[in-house]
């Protein structure tokens, strides 16, 4: 199986922690040069220094930017692409805050739309010429199982994730002839600080302990445990390899079997 990414350049967003950091590690393990992106410069530097190097020529780098600042994101993406063509883009960022859709402000929708969809489009347009020129492109969007079954209490997220899924499916058809695939990975409950925050919020809203809330969630997962960021990252990394060239336009749940939908 062709899993080697030596000589490929990956840009991993939301890479200072959680699923993004785990994806950067997996891609580096497969030989890719990885550029990390998030807001926290301190955390990014630490992650970049700790990434694996399979061969002497392998280089890792990082850039600090807020994905809500579209102009800065555009400038940094262009700078990264000019320094070395990017073959792999992992679109990933922090999840929108919870709450029902009917009570969400317009500003909350605008923020989430900018952070998730407009950031993805900005990065795509900066990186696409390099992917086309090299005949190799892998775009993986980290979104949510809500694109198959909307999640109660995540109104803004459900809405914006569906927009990203529609964007991705459209792109997958437009770009396939250039050797570029576009897929989505849908994490289930995965042990990261995002999940810690969710448990704390549910505990304080209900007066129950975080452990009780966790046990309730685990009971909904056929695998009877939370996932690890590395387990989500393994699927993301596979989609970036030559072996996955014919996997295009799909949304893959990595959720221990929690999602009930057939497709
Ligand atoms: N963990 C789960 O159980 C789960 C389940 C379903 C879906 N998801 C989704 O999967 C994605 C990743 O989840 P995760 O658990 O890895 O999240 P996480 O631990 O909160 O990490 C989010 C990453 O995004 C970066 N980030 C956040 N806001 C940003 C911004 N405005 N600009 C640039 N970077 C930003 C953060 O770094 P900085 O703070 O340094 O910027 C961090 O590296 C999220 O969209 C999440 O909603 C997660």
GROMACS .gro file of C-alpha atoms and ligand atoms in nm:
model
  311
    1UNK     CA    1   0.000   0.000   0.000
    2UNK     CA    2   0.137   0.343  -0.100
    3UNK     CA    3   0.142   0.542   0.223
    4UNK     CA    4   0.468   0.734   0.181
    5UNK     CA    5   0.432   1.115   0.187
    6UNK     CA    6   0.803   1.197   0.154
    7UNK     CA    7   0.845   1.518  -0.046
    8UNK     CA    8   0.484   1.621   0.015
    9UNK     CA    9   0.405   1.941   0.202
   10UNK     CA   10   0.107   1.945   0.439
   11UNK     CA   11  -0.061   2.249   0.592
   12UNK     CA   12  -0.246   2.145   0.907
   13UNK     CA   13  -0.485   2.397   1.064
   14UNK     CA   14  -0.583   2.392   1.430
   15UNK     CA   15  -0.257   2.209   1.487
   16UNK     CA   16  -0.155   2.342   1.829
   17UNK     CA   17  -0.351   2.068   2.009
   18UNK     CA   18  -0.616   1.796   1.978
   19UNK     CA   19  -0.706   1.636   1.646
   20UNK     CA   20  -0.501   1.886   1.443
   21UNK     CA   21  -0.183   1.817   1.639
   22UNK     CA   22  -0.243   1.441   1.615
   23UNK     CA   23  -0.292   1.473   1.238
   24UNK     CA   24   0.034   1.664   1.205
   25UNK     CA   25   0.213   1.383   1.390
   26UNK     CA   26   0.064   1.114   1.164
   27UNK     CA   27   0.149   1.306   0.845
   28UNK     CA   28   0.504   1.364   0.967
   29UNK     CA   29   0.531   0.991   1.048
   30UNK     CA   30   0.445   0.924   0.683
   31UNK     CA   31   0.730   1.152   0.573
   32UNK     CA   32   0.553   1.479   0.492
   33UNK     CA   33   0.697   1.823   0.558
   34UNK     CA   34   0.435   1.979   0.785
   35UNK     CA   35   0.344   2.343   0.837
   36UNK     CA   36   0.130   2.397   1.145
   37UNK     CA   37  -0.125   2.674   1.180
   38UNK     CA   38  -0.324   2.804   1.481
   39UNK     CA   39  -0.325   3.114   1.706
   40UNK     CA   40  -0.095   3.007   1.990
   41UNK     CA   41   0.266   3.064   1.878
   42UNK     CA   42   0.407   2.905   2.193
   43UNK     CA   43   0.211   2.584   2.149
   44UNK     CA   44   0.282   2.568   1.774
   45UNK     CA   45   0.656   2.602   1.828
   46UNK     CA   46   0.648   2.319   2.082
   47UNK     CA   47   0.449   2.092   1.851
   48UNK     CA   48   0.671   2.172   1.550
   49UNK     CA   49   0.985   2.087   1.747
   50UNK     CA   50   0.839   1.755   1.861
   51UNK     CA   51   0.713   1.631   1.522
   52UNK     CA   52   0.877   1.313   1.391
   53UNK     CA   53   1.138   1.327   1.114
   54UNK     CA   54   1.163   1.011   0.907
   55UNK     CA   55   1.445   1.142   0.688
   56UNK     CA   56   1.711   1.413   0.701
   57UNK     CA   57   1.545   1.639   0.442
   58UNK     CA   58   1.216   1.654   0.631
   59UNK     CA   59   1.130   2.004   0.759
   60UNK     CA   60   0.849   2.128   0.981
   61UNK     CA   61   0.736   2.486   1.033
   62UNK     CA   62   0.451   2.683   1.189
   63UNK     CA   63   0.257   3.008   1.144
   64UNK     CA   64   0.040   3.183   1.397
   65UNK     CA   65  -0.286   3.333   1.268
   66UNK     CA   66  -0.648   3.373   1.372
   67UNK     CA   67  -0.865   3.199   1.111
   68UNK     CA   68  -1.128   3.465   1.176
   69UNK     CA   69  -0.890   3.726   1.032
   70UNK     CA   70  -0.946   3.646   0.667
   71UNK     CA   71  -0.700   3.902   0.529
   72UNK     CA   72  -0.415   3.776   0.750
   73UNK     CA   73  -0.503   3.416   0.672
   74UNK     CA   74  -0.492   3.492   0.300
   75UNK     CA   75  -0.153   3.663   0.331
   76UNK     CA   76  -0.003   3.380   0.536
   77UNK     CA   77  -0.143   3.108   0.309
   78UNK     CA   78   0.005   3.282   0.004
   79UNK     CA   79   0.338   3.315   0.179
   80UNK     CA   80   0.339   2.944   0.274
   81UNK     CA   81   0.245   2.838  -0.080
   82UNK     CA   82   0.517   3.062  -0.227
   83UNK     CA   83   0.781   2.906  -0.002
   84UNK     CA   84   0.689   2.550  -0.112
   85UNK     CA   85   0.377   2.418  -0.289
   86UNK     CA   86   0.128   2.264  -0.049
   87UNK     CA   87  -0.009   1.923  -0.150
   88UNK     CA   88  -0.217   1.846   0.159
   89UNK     CA   89  -0.458   2.078   0.339
   90UNK     CA   90  -0.623   1.981   0.667
   91UNK     CA   91  -0.904   2.227   0.735
   92UNK     CA   92  -0.958   2.216   1.108
   93UNK     CA   93  -1.036   2.472   1.380
   94UNK     CA   94  -1.214   2.513   1.709
   95UNK     CA   95  -1.581   2.417   1.719
   96UNK     CA   96  -1.852   2.684   1.754
   97UNK     CA   97  -2.007   2.733   2.101
   98UNK     CA   98  -2.318   2.531   2.186
   99UNK     CA   99  -2.680   2.642   2.214
  100UNK     CA  100  -3.003   2.602   2.016
  101UNK     CA  101  -3.017   2.742   1.662
  102UNK     CA  102  -3.330   2.952   1.723
  103UNK     CA  103  -3.158   3.154   1.998
  104UNK     CA  104  -2.824   3.206   1.823
  105UNK     CA  105  -2.727   3.558   1.721
  106UNK     CA  106  -2.651   3.654   1.364
  107UNK     CA  107  -2.299   3.732   1.483
  108UNK     CA  108  -2.255   3.373   1.605
  109UNK     CA  109  -2.352   3.239   1.263
  110UNK     CA  110  -2.126   3.491   1.087
  111UNK     CA  111  -1.830   3.402   1.309
  112UNK     CA  112  -1.869   3.030   1.259
  113UNK     CA  113  -1.919   3.073   0.884
  114UNK     CA  114  -1.600   3.282   0.861
  115UNK     CA  115  -1.393   3.048   1.080
  116UNK     CA  116  -1.498   2.729   0.903
  117UNK     CA  117  -1.621   2.794   0.549
  118UNK     CA  118  -1.454   3.121   0.452
  119UNK     CA  119  -1.123   3.010   0.604
  120UNK     CA  120  -1.139   2.691   0.400
  121UNK     CA  121  -1.216   2.881   0.080
  122UNK     CA  122  -0.936   3.130   0.150
  123UNK     CA  123  -0.683   2.851   0.201
  124UNK     CA  124  -0.809   2.656  -0.099
  125UNK     CA  125  -0.767   2.951  -0.335
  126UNK     CA  126  -0.415   3.021  -0.211
  127UNK     CA  127  -0.303   2.657  -0.235
  128UNK     CA  128  -0.489   2.533  -0.542
  129UNK     CA  129  -0.235   2.650  -0.804
  130UNK     CA  130   0.040   2.447  -0.631
  131UNK     CA  131  -0.179   2.137  -0.603
  132UNK     CA  132  -0.278   2.165  -0.970
  133UNK     CA  133   0.080   2.217  -1.086
  134UNK     CA  134   0.199   1.908  -0.900
  135UNK     CA  135  -0.103   1.696  -0.996
  136UNK     CA  136  -0.145   1.598  -0.632
  137UNK     CA  137  -0.389   1.742  -0.385
  138UNK     CA  138  -0.554   1.611  -0.071
  139UNK     CA  139  -0.802   1.829   0.117
  140UNK     CA  140  -0.951   1.689   0.437
  141UNK     CA  141  -1.205   1.886   0.638
  142UNK     CA  142  -1.248   1.795   1.004
  143UNK     CA  143  -1.616   1.857   1.070
  144UNK     CA  144  -1.871   1.661   1.269
  145UNK     CA  145  -2.110   1.365   1.265
  146UNK     CA  146  -2.379   1.636   1.269
  147UNK     CA  147  -2.362   1.636   0.887
  148UNK     CA  148  -2.529   1.293   0.910
  149UNK     CA  149  -2.740   1.347   1.224
  150UNK     CA  150  -2.770   1.703   1.361
  151UNK     CA  151  -2.667   1.714   1.728
  152UNK     CA  152  -2.918   1.858   1.978
  153UNK     CA  153  -2.783   2.180   2.135
  154UNK     CA  154  -2.527   2.257   1.863
  155UNK     CA  155  -2.743   2.474   1.638
  156UNK     CA  156  -2.476   2.696   1.487
  157UNK     CA  157  -2.233   2.410   1.445
  158UNK     CA  158  -2.492   2.185   1.278
  159UNK     CA  159  -2.571   2.461   1.030
  160UNK     CA  160  -2.217   2.560   0.940
  161UNK     CA  161  -2.083   2.201   0.926
  162UNK     CA  162  -2.352   2.120   0.670
  163UNK     CA  163  -2.237   2.418   0.463
  164UNK     CA  164  -1.880   2.289   0.474
  165UNK     CA  165  -1.998   1.941   0.369
  166UNK     CA  166  -2.185   2.090   0.071
  167UNK     CA  167  -1.880   2.298  -0.025
  168UNK     CA  168  -1.653   1.993   0.001
  169UNK     CA  169  -1.878   1.769  -0.208
  170UNK     CA  170  -1.898   2.036  -0.477
  171UNK     CA  171  -1.520   2.081  -0.481
  172UNK     CA  172  -1.462   1.706  -0.499
  173UNK     CA  173  -1.637   1.700  -0.836
  174UNK     CA  174  -1.471   2.016  -0.962
  175UNK     CA  175  -1.112   1.920  -0.875
  176UNK     CA  176  -1.093   1.542  -0.922
  177UNK     CA  177  -0.955   1.568  -1.275
  178UNK     CA  178  -0.656   1.763  -1.134
  179UNK     CA  179  -0.559   1.475  -0.904
  180UNK     CA  180  -0.713   1.649  -0.604
  181UNK     CA  181  -0.948   1.475  -0.361
  182UNK     CA  182  -1.172   1.647  -0.108
  183UNK     CA  183  -1.309   1.448   0.185
  184UNK     CA  184  -1.448   1.506   0.534
  185UNK     CA  185  -1.364   1.329   0.858
  186UNK     CA  186  -1.634   1.334   1.125
  187UNK     CA  187  -1.498   1.280   1.476
  188UNK     CA  188  -1.721   1.126   1.739
  189UNK     CA  189  -1.660   1.207   2.105
  190UNK     CA  190  -1.281   1.238   2.105
  191UNK     CA  191  -1.064   1.302   2.411
  192UNK     CA  192  -0.936   1.658   2.355
  193UNK     CA  193  -0.985   1.989   2.534
  194UNK     CA  194  -1.294   2.044   2.314
  195UNK     CA  195  -1.453   1.739   2.480
  196UNK     CA  196  -1.333   1.849   2.826
  197UNK     CA  197  -1.506   2.184   2.770
  198UNK     CA  198  -1.826   2.014   2.655
  199UNK     CA  199  -1.833   1.790   2.965
  200UNK     CA  200  -1.768   2.087   3.198
  201UNK     CA  201  -2.045   2.292   3.033
  202UNK     CA  202  -2.298   2.007   3.055
  203UNK     CA  203  -2.199   1.939   3.418
  204UNK     CA  204  -2.243   2.299   3.528
  205UNK     CA  205  -2.574   2.331   3.341
  206UNK     CA  206  -2.716   2.011   3.496
  207UNK     CA  207  -2.562   2.008   3.846
  208UNK     CA  208  -2.418   1.662   3.778
  209UNK     CA  209  -2.053   1.562   3.780
  210UNK     CA  210  -1.839   1.554   3.466
  211UNK     CA  211  -1.790   1.180   3.518
  212UNK     CA  212  -2.166   1.121   3.524
  213UNK     CA  213  -2.204   1.321   3.204
  214UNK     CA  214  -1.916   1.127   3.047
  215UNK     CA  215  -2.077   0.793   3.138
  216UNK     CA  216  -2.405   0.905   2.976
  217UNK     CA  217  -2.221   0.992   2.655
  218UNK     CA  218  -2.019   0.670   2.657
  219UNK     CA  219  -2.344   0.472   2.687
  220UNK     CA  220  -2.445   0.608   2.343
  221UNK     CA  221  -2.127   0.471   2.179
  222UNK     CA  222  -2.134   0.105   2.069
  223UNK     CA  223  -1.755   0.094   2.126
  224UNK     CA  224  -1.825   0.201   2.492
  225UNK     CA  225  -1.537   0.452   2.512
  226UNK     CA  226  -1.433   0.793   2.387
  227UNK     CA  227  -1.203   0.806   2.085
  228UNK     CA  228  -0.843   0.922   2.089
  229UNK     CA  229  -0.723   1.209   1.872
  230UNK     CA  230  -0.468   0.971   1.718
  231UNK     CA  231  -0.751   0.743   1.598
  232UNK     CA  232  -0.918   1.029   1.411
  233UNK     CA  233  -0.579   1.145   1.283
  234UNK     CA  234  -0.499   0.801   1.138
  235UNK     CA  235  -0.802   0.824   0.909
  236UNK     CA  236  -0.718   1.183   0.815
  237UNK     CA  237  -0.361   1.083   0.729
  238UNK     CA  238  -0.472   0.782   0.524
  239UNK     CA  239  -0.695   1.007   0.310
  240UNK     CA  240  -0.382   1.214   0.231
  241UNK     CA  241  -0.179   0.922   0.095
  242UNK     CA  242  -0.140   0.799  -0.264
  243UNK     CA  243  -0.327   0.484  -0.154
  244UNK     CA  244  -0.644   0.691  -0.102
  245UNK     CA  245  -0.642   0.846  -0.451
  246UNK     CA  246  -0.981   0.698  -0.541
  247UNK     CA  247  -1.157   0.802  -0.219
  248UNK     CA  248  -1.323   1.132  -0.304
  249UNK     CA  249  -1.622   1.334  -0.191
  250UNK     CA  250  -1.702   1.125   0.116
  251UNK     CA  251  -1.764   1.194   0.484
  252UNK     CA  252  -1.615   0.930   0.713
  253UNK     CA  253  -1.729   0.908   1.073
  254UNK     CA  254  -1.466   0.802   1.326
  255UNK     CA  255  -1.702   0.763   1.619
  256UNK     CA  256  -1.693   0.408   1.755
  257UNK     CA  257  -2.017   0.336   1.568
  258UNK     CA  258  -2.225   0.608   1.740
  259UNK     CA  259  -2.383   0.751   1.422
  260UNK     CA  260  -2.692   0.553   1.322
  261UNK     CA  261  -2.733   0.687   0.967
  262UNK     CA  262  -2.660   0.440   0.684
  263UNK     CA  263  -2.473   0.699   0.475
  264LIG     N1  264  -1.318   1.645   2.020
  264LIG     C1  265  -1.439   1.604   1.989
  264LIG     O1  266  -1.504   1.527   2.062
  264LIG     C2  267  -1.502   1.649   1.858
  264LIG     C3  268  -1.621   1.588   1.814
  264LIG     C4  269  -1.680   1.630   1.696
  264LIG     C5  270  -1.622   1.731   1.623
  264LIG     N2  271  -1.508   1.789   1.667
  264LIG     C6  272  -1.453   1.900   1.588
  264LIG     O2  273  -1.324   1.869   1.541
  264LIG     C7  274  -1.246   1.990   1.537
  264LIG     C8  275  -1.118   1.971   1.619
  264LIG     O3  276  -1.156   1.931   1.747
  264LIG     P1  277  -1.053   1.923   1.870
  264LIG     O4  278  -1.124   1.844   1.972
  264LIG     O5  279  -0.919   1.885   1.824
  264LIG     O6  280  -1.054   2.077   1.913
  264LIG     P2  281  -0.953   2.156   2.010
  264LIG     O7  282  -0.878   2.065   2.097
  264LIG     O8  283  -1.037   2.265   2.070
  264LIG     O9  284  -0.849   2.222   1.907
  264LIG     C9  285  -0.889   2.324   1.819
  264LIG    C10  286  -0.767   2.375   1.743
  264LIG    O10  287  -0.808   2.484   1.660
  264LIG    C11  288  -0.729   2.599   1.687
  264LIG     N3  289  -0.814   2.716   1.672
  264LIG    C12  290  -0.927   2.744   1.740
  264LIG     N4  291  -0.978   2.861   1.701
  264LIG    C13  292  -0.893   2.909   1.606
  264LIG    C14  293  -0.889   3.028   1.530
  264LIG     N5  294  -0.984   3.123   1.541
  264LIG     N6  295  -0.787   3.047   1.443
  264LIG    C15  296  -0.689   2.954   1.431
  264LIG     N7  297  -0.688   2.838   1.499
  264LIG    C16  298  -0.789   2.817   1.587
  264LIG    C17  299  -0.679   2.579   1.830
  264LIG    O11  300  -0.554   2.642   1.853
  264LIG     P3  301  -0.534   2.790   1.911
  264LIG    O12  302  -0.623   2.802   2.030
  264LIG    O13  303  -0.386   2.794   1.940
  264LIG    O14  304  -0.573   2.883   1.800
  264LIG    C18  305  -0.657   2.428   1.832
  264LIG    O15  306  -0.530   2.396   1.776
  264LIG    C19  307  -1.336   2.102   1.593
  264LIG    O16  308  -1.398   2.170   1.487
  264LIG    C20  309  -1.437   2.024   1.673
  264LIG    O17  310  -1.558   2.093   1.690
  264LIG    C21  311  -1.445   1.751   1.782
   0.00000   0.00000   0.00000
